[in-house]
mmCIF file of C-alpha atoms in Angstrom:
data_model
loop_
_atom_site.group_PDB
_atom_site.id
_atom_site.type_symbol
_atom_site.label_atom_id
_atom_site.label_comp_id
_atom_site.label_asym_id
_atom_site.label_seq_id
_atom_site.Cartn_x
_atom_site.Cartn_y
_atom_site.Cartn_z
ATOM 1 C CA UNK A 267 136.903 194.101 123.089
ATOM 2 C CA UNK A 268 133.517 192.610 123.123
ATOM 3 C CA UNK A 269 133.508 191.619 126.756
ATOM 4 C CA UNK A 270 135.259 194.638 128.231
ATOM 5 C CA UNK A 271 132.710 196.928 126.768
ATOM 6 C CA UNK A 272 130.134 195.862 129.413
ATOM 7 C CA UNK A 273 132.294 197.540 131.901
ATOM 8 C CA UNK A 274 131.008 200.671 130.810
ATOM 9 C CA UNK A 275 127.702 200.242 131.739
ATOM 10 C CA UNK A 276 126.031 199.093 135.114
ATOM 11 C CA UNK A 277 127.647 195.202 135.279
ATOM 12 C CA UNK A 278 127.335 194.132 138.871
ATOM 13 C CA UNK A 279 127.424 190.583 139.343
ATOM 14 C CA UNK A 280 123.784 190.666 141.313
ATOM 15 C CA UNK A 281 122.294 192.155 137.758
ATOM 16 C CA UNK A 282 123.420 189.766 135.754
ATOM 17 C CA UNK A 283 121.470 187.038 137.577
ATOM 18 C CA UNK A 284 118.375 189.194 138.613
ATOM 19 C CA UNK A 285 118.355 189.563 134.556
ATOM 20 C CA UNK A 286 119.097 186.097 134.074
ATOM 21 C CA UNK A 287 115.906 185.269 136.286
ATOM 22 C CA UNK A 288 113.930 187.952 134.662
ATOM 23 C CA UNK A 289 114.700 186.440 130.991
ATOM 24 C CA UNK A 290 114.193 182.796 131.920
ATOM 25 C CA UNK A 291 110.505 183.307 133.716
ATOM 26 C CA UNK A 292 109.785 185.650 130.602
ATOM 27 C CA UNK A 293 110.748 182.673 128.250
ATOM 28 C CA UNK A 294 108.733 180.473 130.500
ATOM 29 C CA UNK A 295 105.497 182.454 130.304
ATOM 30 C CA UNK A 296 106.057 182.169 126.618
ATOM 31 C CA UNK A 297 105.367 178.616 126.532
ATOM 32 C CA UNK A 298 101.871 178.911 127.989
ATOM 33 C CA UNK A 299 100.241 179.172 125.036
ATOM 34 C CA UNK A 300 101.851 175.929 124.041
ATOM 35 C CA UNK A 301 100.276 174.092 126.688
ATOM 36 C CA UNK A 302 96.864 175.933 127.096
ATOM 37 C CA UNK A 303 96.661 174.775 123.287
ATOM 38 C CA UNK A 304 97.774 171.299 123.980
ATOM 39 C CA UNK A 305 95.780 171.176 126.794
ATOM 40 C CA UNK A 306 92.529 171.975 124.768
ATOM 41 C CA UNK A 307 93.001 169.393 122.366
ATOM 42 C CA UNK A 308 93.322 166.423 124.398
ATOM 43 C CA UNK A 309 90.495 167.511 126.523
ATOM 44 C CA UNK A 310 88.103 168.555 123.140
ATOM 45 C CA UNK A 311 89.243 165.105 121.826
ATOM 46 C CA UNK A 312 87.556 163.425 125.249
ATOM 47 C CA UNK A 313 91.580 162.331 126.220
ATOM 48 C CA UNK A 314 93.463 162.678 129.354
ATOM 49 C CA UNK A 315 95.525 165.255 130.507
ATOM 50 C CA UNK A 316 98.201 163.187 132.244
ATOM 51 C CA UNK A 317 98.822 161.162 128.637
ATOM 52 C CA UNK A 318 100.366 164.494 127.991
ATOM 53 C CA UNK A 319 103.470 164.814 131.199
ATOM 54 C CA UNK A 320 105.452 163.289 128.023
ATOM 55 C CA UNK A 321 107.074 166.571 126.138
ATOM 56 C CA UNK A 322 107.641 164.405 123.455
ATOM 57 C CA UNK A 323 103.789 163.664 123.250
ATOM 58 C CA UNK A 324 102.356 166.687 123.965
ATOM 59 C CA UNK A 325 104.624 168.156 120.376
ATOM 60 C CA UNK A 326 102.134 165.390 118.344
ATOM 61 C CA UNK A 327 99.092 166.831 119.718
ATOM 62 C CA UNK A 328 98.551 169.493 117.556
ATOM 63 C CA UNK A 329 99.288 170.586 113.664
ATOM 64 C CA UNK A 330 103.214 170.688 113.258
ATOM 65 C CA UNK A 331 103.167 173.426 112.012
ATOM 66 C CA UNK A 332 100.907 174.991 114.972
ATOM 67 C CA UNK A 333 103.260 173.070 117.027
ATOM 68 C CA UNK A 334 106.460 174.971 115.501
ATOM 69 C CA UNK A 335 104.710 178.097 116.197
ATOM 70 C CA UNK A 336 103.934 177.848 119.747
ATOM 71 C CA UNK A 337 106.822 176.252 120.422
ATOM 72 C CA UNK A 338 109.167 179.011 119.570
ATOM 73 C CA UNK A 339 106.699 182.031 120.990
ATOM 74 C CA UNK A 340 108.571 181.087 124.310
ATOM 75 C CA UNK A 341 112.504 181.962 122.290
ATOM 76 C CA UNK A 342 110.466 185.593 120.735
ATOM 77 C CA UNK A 343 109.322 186.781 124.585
ATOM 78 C CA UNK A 344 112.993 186.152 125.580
ATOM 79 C CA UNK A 345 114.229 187.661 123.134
ATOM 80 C CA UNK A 346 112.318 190.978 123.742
ATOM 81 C CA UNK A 347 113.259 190.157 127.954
ATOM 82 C CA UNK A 348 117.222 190.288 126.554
ATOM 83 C CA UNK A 349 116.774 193.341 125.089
ATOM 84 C CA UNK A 350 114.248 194.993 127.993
ATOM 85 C CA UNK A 351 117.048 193.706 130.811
ATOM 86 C CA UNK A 352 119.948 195.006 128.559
ATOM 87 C CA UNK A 353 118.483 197.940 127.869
ATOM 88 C CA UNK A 354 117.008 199.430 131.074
ATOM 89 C CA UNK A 355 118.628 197.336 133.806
ATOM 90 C CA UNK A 356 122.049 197.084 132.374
ATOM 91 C CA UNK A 357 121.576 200.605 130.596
ATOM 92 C CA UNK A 358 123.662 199.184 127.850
ATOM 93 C CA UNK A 359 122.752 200.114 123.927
ATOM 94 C CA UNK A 360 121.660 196.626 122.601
ATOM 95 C CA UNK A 361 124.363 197.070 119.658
ATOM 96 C CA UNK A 362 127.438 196.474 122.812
ATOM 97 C CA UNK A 363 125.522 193.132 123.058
ATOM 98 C CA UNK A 364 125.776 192.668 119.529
ATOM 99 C CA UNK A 365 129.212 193.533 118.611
ATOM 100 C CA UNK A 366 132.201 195.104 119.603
ATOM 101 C CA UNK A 367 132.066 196.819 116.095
ATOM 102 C CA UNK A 368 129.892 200.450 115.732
ATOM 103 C CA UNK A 369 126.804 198.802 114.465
ATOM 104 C CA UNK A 370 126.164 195.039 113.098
ATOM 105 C CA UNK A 371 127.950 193.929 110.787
ATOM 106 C CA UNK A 372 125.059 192.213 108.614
ATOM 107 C CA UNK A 373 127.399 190.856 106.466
ATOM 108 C CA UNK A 374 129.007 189.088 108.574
ATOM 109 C CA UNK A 375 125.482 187.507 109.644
ATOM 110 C CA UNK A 376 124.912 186.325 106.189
ATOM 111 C CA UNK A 377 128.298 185.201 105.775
ATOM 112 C CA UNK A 378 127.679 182.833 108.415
ATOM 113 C CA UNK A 379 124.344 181.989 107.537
ATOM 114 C CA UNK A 380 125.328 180.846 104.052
ATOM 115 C CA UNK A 381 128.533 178.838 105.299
ATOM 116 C CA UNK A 382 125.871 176.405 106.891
ATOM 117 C CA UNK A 383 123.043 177.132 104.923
ATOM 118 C CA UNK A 384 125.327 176.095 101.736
ATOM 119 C CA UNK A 385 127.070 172.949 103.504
ATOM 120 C CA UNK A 386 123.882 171.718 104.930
ATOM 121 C CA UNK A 387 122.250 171.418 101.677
ATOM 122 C CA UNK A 388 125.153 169.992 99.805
ATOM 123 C CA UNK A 389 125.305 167.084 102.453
ATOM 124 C CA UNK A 390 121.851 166.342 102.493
ATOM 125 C CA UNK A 391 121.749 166.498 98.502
ATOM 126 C CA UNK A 392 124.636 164.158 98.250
ATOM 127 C CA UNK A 393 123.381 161.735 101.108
ATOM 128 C CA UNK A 394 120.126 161.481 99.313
ATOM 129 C CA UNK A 395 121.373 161.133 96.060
ATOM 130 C CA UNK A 396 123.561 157.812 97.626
ATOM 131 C CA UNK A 397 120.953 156.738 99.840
ATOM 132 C CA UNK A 398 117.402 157.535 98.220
ATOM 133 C CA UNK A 399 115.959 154.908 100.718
ATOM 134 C CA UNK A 400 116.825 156.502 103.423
ATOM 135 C CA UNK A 401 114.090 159.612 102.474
ATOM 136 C CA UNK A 402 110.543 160.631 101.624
ATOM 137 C CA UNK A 403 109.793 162.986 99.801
ATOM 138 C CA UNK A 404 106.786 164.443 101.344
ATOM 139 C CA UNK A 405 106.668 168.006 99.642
ATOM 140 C CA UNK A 406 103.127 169.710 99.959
ATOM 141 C CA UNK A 407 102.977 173.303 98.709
ATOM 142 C CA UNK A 408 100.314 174.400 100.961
ATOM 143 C CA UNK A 409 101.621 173.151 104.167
ATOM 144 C CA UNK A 410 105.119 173.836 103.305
ATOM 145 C CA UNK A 411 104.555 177.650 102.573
ATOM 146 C CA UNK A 412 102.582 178.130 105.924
ATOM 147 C CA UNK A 413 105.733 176.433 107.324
ATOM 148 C CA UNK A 414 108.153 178.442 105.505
ATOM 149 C CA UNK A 415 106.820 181.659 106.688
ATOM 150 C CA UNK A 416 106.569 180.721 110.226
ATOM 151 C CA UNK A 417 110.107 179.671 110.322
ATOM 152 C CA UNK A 418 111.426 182.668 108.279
ATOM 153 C CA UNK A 419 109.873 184.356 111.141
ATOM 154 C CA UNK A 420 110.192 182.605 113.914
ATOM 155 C CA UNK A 421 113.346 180.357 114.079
ATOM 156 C CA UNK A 422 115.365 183.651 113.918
ATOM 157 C CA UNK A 423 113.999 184.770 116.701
ATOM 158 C CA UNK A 424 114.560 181.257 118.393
ATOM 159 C CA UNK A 425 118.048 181.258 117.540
ATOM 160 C CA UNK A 426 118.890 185.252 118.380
ATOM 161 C CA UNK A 427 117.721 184.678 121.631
ATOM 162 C CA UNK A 428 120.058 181.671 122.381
ATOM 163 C CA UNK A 429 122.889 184.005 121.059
ATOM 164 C CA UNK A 430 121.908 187.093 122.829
ATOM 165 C CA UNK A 431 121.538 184.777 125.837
ATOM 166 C CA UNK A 432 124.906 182.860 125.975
ATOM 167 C CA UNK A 433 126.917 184.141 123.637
ATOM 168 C CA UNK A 434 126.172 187.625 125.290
ATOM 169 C CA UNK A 435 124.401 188.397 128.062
ATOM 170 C CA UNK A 436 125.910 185.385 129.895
ATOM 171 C CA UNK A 437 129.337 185.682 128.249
ATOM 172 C CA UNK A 438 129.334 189.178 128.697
ATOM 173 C CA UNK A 439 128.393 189.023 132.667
ATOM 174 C CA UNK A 440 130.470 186.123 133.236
ATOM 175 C CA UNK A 441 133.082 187.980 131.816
ATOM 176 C CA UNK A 442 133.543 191.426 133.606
ATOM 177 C CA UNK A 443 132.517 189.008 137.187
ATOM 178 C CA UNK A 444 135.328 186.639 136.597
ATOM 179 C CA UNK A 445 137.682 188.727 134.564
ATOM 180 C CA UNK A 446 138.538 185.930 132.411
ATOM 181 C CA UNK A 447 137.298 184.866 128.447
ATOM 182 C CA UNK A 448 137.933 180.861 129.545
ATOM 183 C CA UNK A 449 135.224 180.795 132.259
ATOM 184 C CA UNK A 450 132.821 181.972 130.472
ATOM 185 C CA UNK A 451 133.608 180.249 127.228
ATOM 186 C CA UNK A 452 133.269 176.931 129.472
ATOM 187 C CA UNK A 453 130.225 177.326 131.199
ATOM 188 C CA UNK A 454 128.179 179.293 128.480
ATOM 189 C CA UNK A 455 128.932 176.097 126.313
ATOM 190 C CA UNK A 456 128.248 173.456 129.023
ATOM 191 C CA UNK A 457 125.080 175.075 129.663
ATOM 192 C CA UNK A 458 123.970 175.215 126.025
ATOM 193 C CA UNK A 459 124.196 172.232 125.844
ATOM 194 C CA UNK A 460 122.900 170.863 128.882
ATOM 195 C CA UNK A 461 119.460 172.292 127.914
ATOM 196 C CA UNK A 462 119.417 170.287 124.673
ATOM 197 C CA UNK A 463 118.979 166.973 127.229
ATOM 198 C CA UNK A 464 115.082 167.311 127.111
ATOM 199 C CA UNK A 465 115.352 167.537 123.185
ATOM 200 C CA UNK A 466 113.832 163.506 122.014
ATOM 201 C CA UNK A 467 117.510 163.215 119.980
ATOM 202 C CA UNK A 468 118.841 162.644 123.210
ATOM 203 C CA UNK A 469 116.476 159.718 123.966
ATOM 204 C CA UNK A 470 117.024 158.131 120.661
ATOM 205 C CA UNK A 471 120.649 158.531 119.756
ATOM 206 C CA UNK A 472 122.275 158.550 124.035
ATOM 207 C CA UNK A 473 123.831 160.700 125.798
ATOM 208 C CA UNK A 474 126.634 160.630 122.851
ATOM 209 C CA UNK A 475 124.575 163.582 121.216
ATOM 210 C CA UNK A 476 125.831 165.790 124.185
ATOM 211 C CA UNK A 477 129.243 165.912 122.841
ATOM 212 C CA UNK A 478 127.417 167.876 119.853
ATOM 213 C CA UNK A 479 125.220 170.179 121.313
ATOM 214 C CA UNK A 480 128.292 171.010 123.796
ATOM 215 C CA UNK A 481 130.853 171.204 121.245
ATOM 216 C CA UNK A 482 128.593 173.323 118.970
ATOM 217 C CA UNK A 483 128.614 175.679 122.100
ATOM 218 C CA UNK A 484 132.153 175.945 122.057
ATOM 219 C CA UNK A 485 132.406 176.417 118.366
ATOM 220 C CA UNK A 486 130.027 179.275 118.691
ATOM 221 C CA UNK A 487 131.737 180.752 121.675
ATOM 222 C CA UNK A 488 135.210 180.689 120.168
ATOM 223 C CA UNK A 489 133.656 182.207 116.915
ATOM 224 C CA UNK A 490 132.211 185.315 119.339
ATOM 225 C CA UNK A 491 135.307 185.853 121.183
ATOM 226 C CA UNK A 492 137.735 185.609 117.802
ATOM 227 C CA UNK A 493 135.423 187.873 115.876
ATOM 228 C CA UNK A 494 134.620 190.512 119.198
ATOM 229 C CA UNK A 495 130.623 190.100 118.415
ATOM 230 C CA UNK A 496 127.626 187.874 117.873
ATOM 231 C CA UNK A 497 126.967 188.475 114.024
ATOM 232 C CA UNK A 498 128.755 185.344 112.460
ATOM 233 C CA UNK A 499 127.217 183.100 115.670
ATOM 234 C CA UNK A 500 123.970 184.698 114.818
ATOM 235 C CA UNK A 501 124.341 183.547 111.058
ATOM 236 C CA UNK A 502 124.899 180.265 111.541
ATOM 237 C CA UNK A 503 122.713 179.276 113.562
ATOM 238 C CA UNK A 504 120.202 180.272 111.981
ATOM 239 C CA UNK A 505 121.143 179.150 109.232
ATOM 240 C CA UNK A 506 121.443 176.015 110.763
ATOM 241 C CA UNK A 507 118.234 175.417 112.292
ATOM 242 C CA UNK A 508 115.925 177.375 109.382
ATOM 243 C CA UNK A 509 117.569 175.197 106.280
ATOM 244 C CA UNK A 510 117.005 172.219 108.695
ATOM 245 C CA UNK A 511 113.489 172.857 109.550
ATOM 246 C CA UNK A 512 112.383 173.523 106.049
ATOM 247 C CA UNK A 513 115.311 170.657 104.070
ATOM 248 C CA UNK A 514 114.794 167.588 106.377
ATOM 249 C CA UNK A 515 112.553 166.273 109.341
ATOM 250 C CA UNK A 516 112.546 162.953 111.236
ATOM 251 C CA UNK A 517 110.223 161.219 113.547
ATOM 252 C CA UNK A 518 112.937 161.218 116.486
ATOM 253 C CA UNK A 519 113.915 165.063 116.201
ATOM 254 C CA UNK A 520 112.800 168.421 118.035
ATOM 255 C CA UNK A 521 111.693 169.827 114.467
ATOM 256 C CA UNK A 522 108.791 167.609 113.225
ATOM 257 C CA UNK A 523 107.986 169.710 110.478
ATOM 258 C CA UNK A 524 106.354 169.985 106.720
ATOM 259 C CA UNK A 525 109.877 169.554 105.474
ATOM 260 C CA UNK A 526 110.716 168.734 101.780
ATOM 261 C CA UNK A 527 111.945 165.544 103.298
ATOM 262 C CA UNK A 528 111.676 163.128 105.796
ATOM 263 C CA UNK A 529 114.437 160.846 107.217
ATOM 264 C CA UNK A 530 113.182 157.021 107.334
ATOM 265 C CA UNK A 531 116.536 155.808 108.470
ATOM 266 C CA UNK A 532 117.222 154.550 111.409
ATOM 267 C CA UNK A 533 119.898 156.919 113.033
ATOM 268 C CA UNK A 534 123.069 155.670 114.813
ATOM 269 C CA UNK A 535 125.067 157.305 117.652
ATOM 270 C CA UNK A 536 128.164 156.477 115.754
ATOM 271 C CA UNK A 537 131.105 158.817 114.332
ATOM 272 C CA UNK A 538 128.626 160.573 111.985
ATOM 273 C CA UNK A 539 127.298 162.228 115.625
ATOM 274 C CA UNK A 540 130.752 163.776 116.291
ATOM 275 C CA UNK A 541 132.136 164.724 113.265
ATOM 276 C CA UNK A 542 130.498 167.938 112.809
ATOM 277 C CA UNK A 543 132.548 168.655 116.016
ATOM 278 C CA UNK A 544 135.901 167.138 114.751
ATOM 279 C CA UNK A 545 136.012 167.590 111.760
ATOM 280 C CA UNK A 546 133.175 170.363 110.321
ATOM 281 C CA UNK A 547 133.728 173.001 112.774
ATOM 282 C CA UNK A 548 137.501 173.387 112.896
ATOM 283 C CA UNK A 549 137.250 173.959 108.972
ATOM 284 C CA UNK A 550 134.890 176.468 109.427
ATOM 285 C CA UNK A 551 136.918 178.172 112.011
ATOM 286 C CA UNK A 552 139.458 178.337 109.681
ATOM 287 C CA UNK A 553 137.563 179.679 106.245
ATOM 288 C CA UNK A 554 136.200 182.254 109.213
ATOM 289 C CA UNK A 555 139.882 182.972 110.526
ATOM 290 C CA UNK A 556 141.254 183.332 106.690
ATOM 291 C CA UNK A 557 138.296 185.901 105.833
ATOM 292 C CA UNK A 558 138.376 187.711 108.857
ATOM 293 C CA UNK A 559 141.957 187.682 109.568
ATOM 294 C CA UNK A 560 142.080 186.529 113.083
ATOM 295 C CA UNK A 561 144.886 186.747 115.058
ATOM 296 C CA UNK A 562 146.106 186.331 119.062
ATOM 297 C CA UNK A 563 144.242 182.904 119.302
ATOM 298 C CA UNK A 564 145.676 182.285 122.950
ATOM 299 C CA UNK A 565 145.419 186.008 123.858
ATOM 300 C CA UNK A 566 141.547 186.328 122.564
ATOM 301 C CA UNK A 567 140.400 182.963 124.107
ATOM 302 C CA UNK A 568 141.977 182.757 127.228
ATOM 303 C CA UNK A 569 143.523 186.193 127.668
ATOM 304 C CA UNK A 570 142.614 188.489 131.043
ATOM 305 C CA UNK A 571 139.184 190.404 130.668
ATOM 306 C CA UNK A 572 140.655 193.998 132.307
ATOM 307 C CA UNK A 573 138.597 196.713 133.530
ATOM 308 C CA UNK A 574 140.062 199.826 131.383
ATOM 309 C CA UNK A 575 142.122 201.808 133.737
ATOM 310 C CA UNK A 576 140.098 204.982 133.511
ATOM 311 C CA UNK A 577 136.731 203.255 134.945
ATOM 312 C CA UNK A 578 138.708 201.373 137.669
ATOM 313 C CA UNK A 579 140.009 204.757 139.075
ATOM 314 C CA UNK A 580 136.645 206.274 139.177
ATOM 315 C CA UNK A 581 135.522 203.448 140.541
ATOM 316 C CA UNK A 582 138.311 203.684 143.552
ATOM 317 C CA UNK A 583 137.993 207.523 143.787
ATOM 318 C CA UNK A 584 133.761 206.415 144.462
ATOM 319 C CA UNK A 585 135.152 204.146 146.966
ATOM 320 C CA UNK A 586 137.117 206.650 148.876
ATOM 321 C CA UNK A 587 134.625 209.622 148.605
ATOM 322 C CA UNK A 588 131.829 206.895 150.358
ATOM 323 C CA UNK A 589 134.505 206.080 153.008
#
């Protein structure tokens, strides 16, 4: 199973959080950049540096699509932390972070990147075909294509690391400490989307918008755990956030972007916030479940994590031999 292979590498509960620590200051010290470039413009521009405590300011300061890039430098130096921790502190092969499978399953990863990729732009097509008012179009080649390459890059990256993070490292760890799929499942998801509260959505639509970014956790955790790996989680949400960066931007949302539109509407925190969650996501599940033939729903999501027997009676024979 995907969580009980961590117990065959080094999974004590104090390495999971010194690696925790170790990816979140790396992630931190990517965002430097971000602000040393911020910081230079306001000051080159004769403003002042305390306009800027807004994070919603300082991502107008520069070029968007400068912006886009520094902003996600601080995801690609996590990313390469995941793998460094998993790698050398964990000595764990980075594919038993992946998958349960022998090696990635990249179909599976495109799978789920063209389930979203496919809805999003059918929705926004039909939306703007009903309600042309609601959009500019605001296509420029030049910009676009810088933007386009950046994100092909670099959202990716952004979006790996938030799997590798939660759905894995965190899942993982939480997994073989607790000995439980639930517990983790929970408080990956809560956490997920707890970080989203800084995100300017959150300011303009309530605290509503929490019930998305929380129940998208949960979608994507119960997608890892049914499928034993990270590939179809990986997909989508990447598809999710690349097709949105480069389809659709809005004045109020984390990706201000060269888009091929713009949203001019003004957004409500109504049932339209929820019903990815109640009504999107199940069906997905299900067109996953069908393909994939998933079975033991109880068993797989709330089920006992179990140490395999042969590990636990090394582990005891250890115990006795240091006694």
């Amino acid at each position: 199973m995907y969580i009980k292979q961590a117990f065959n590498v080094l999974h004590e509960w104090w390495r999971y959080l010194v690696g925790f620590i170790i990816i979140f200051l790396a992630s931190q010290i990517g965002s430097i950049p971000f602000i040393i470039a911020v910081m230079f413009k306001v000051v080159a521009n004769g403003g002042d540096i305390e306009t800027i405590q807004d994070p919603n300011v300082m991502m107008t300061i520069l070029d968007s699509n400068l912006t886009l890039f520094l902003m996600l430098l601080s995801f690609a130096l996590g990313l390469v932390a995941t793998y460094f921790v998993v790698k050398y502190f964990h000595k764990q092969p980075f594919v038993e972070l992946t998958t349960s499978r022998k090696k990635t399953d990249w179909g599976r990863v495109f799978f789920g990147f063209g389930l979203i990729a496919i809805t999003t732009i059918v929705v926004t097509g039909l939306d703007y075909y009903n309600n042309p008012e609601d959009y500019v179009l605001q296509f420029d080649l030049v910009p676009f294509l810088i933007l386009a390459v950046i994100a092909i890059v670099m959202i990716p990256m952004q979006t790996s690391f938030e799997e590798y993070l939660f759905r894995g490292y965190l899942m993982q760890g939480l997994g073989v400490v607790t000995k439980t799929k639930w517990i983790p499942l929970i408080v990956t998801s809560v956490i997920f989307g707890a970080l989203h509260l800084a995100n300017p959505e959150v300011d303009k639509l309530g605290n509503i918008i929490m019930i998305y970014y929380i129940g998208t956790g949960f979608f994507l955790g119960i997608m890892t755990l049914m499928d034993e790996g990270l590939e179809l989680a990986l997909g989508f949400h990447a598809g999710n956030n690349l097709i949105a960066a480069l389809l659709v931007t809005a004045d109020w949302t984390v990706f201000k972007t060269n888009s091929v539109l713009k949203d001019i509407s003004e957004p409500s925190a109504g049932f339209d916030v929820i019903a990815p969650v109640l009504i999107l996501y199940p069906i997905f599940l299900l067109i996953m479940a069908w393909r994939y033939k998933w079975t033991d729903w109880g068993g797989k999501l709330f089920g006992k994590v179990e140490e395999p027997v042969v590990i636990a009676e090394e582990n005891n024979q250890n115990s006795n031999y240091i006694e």
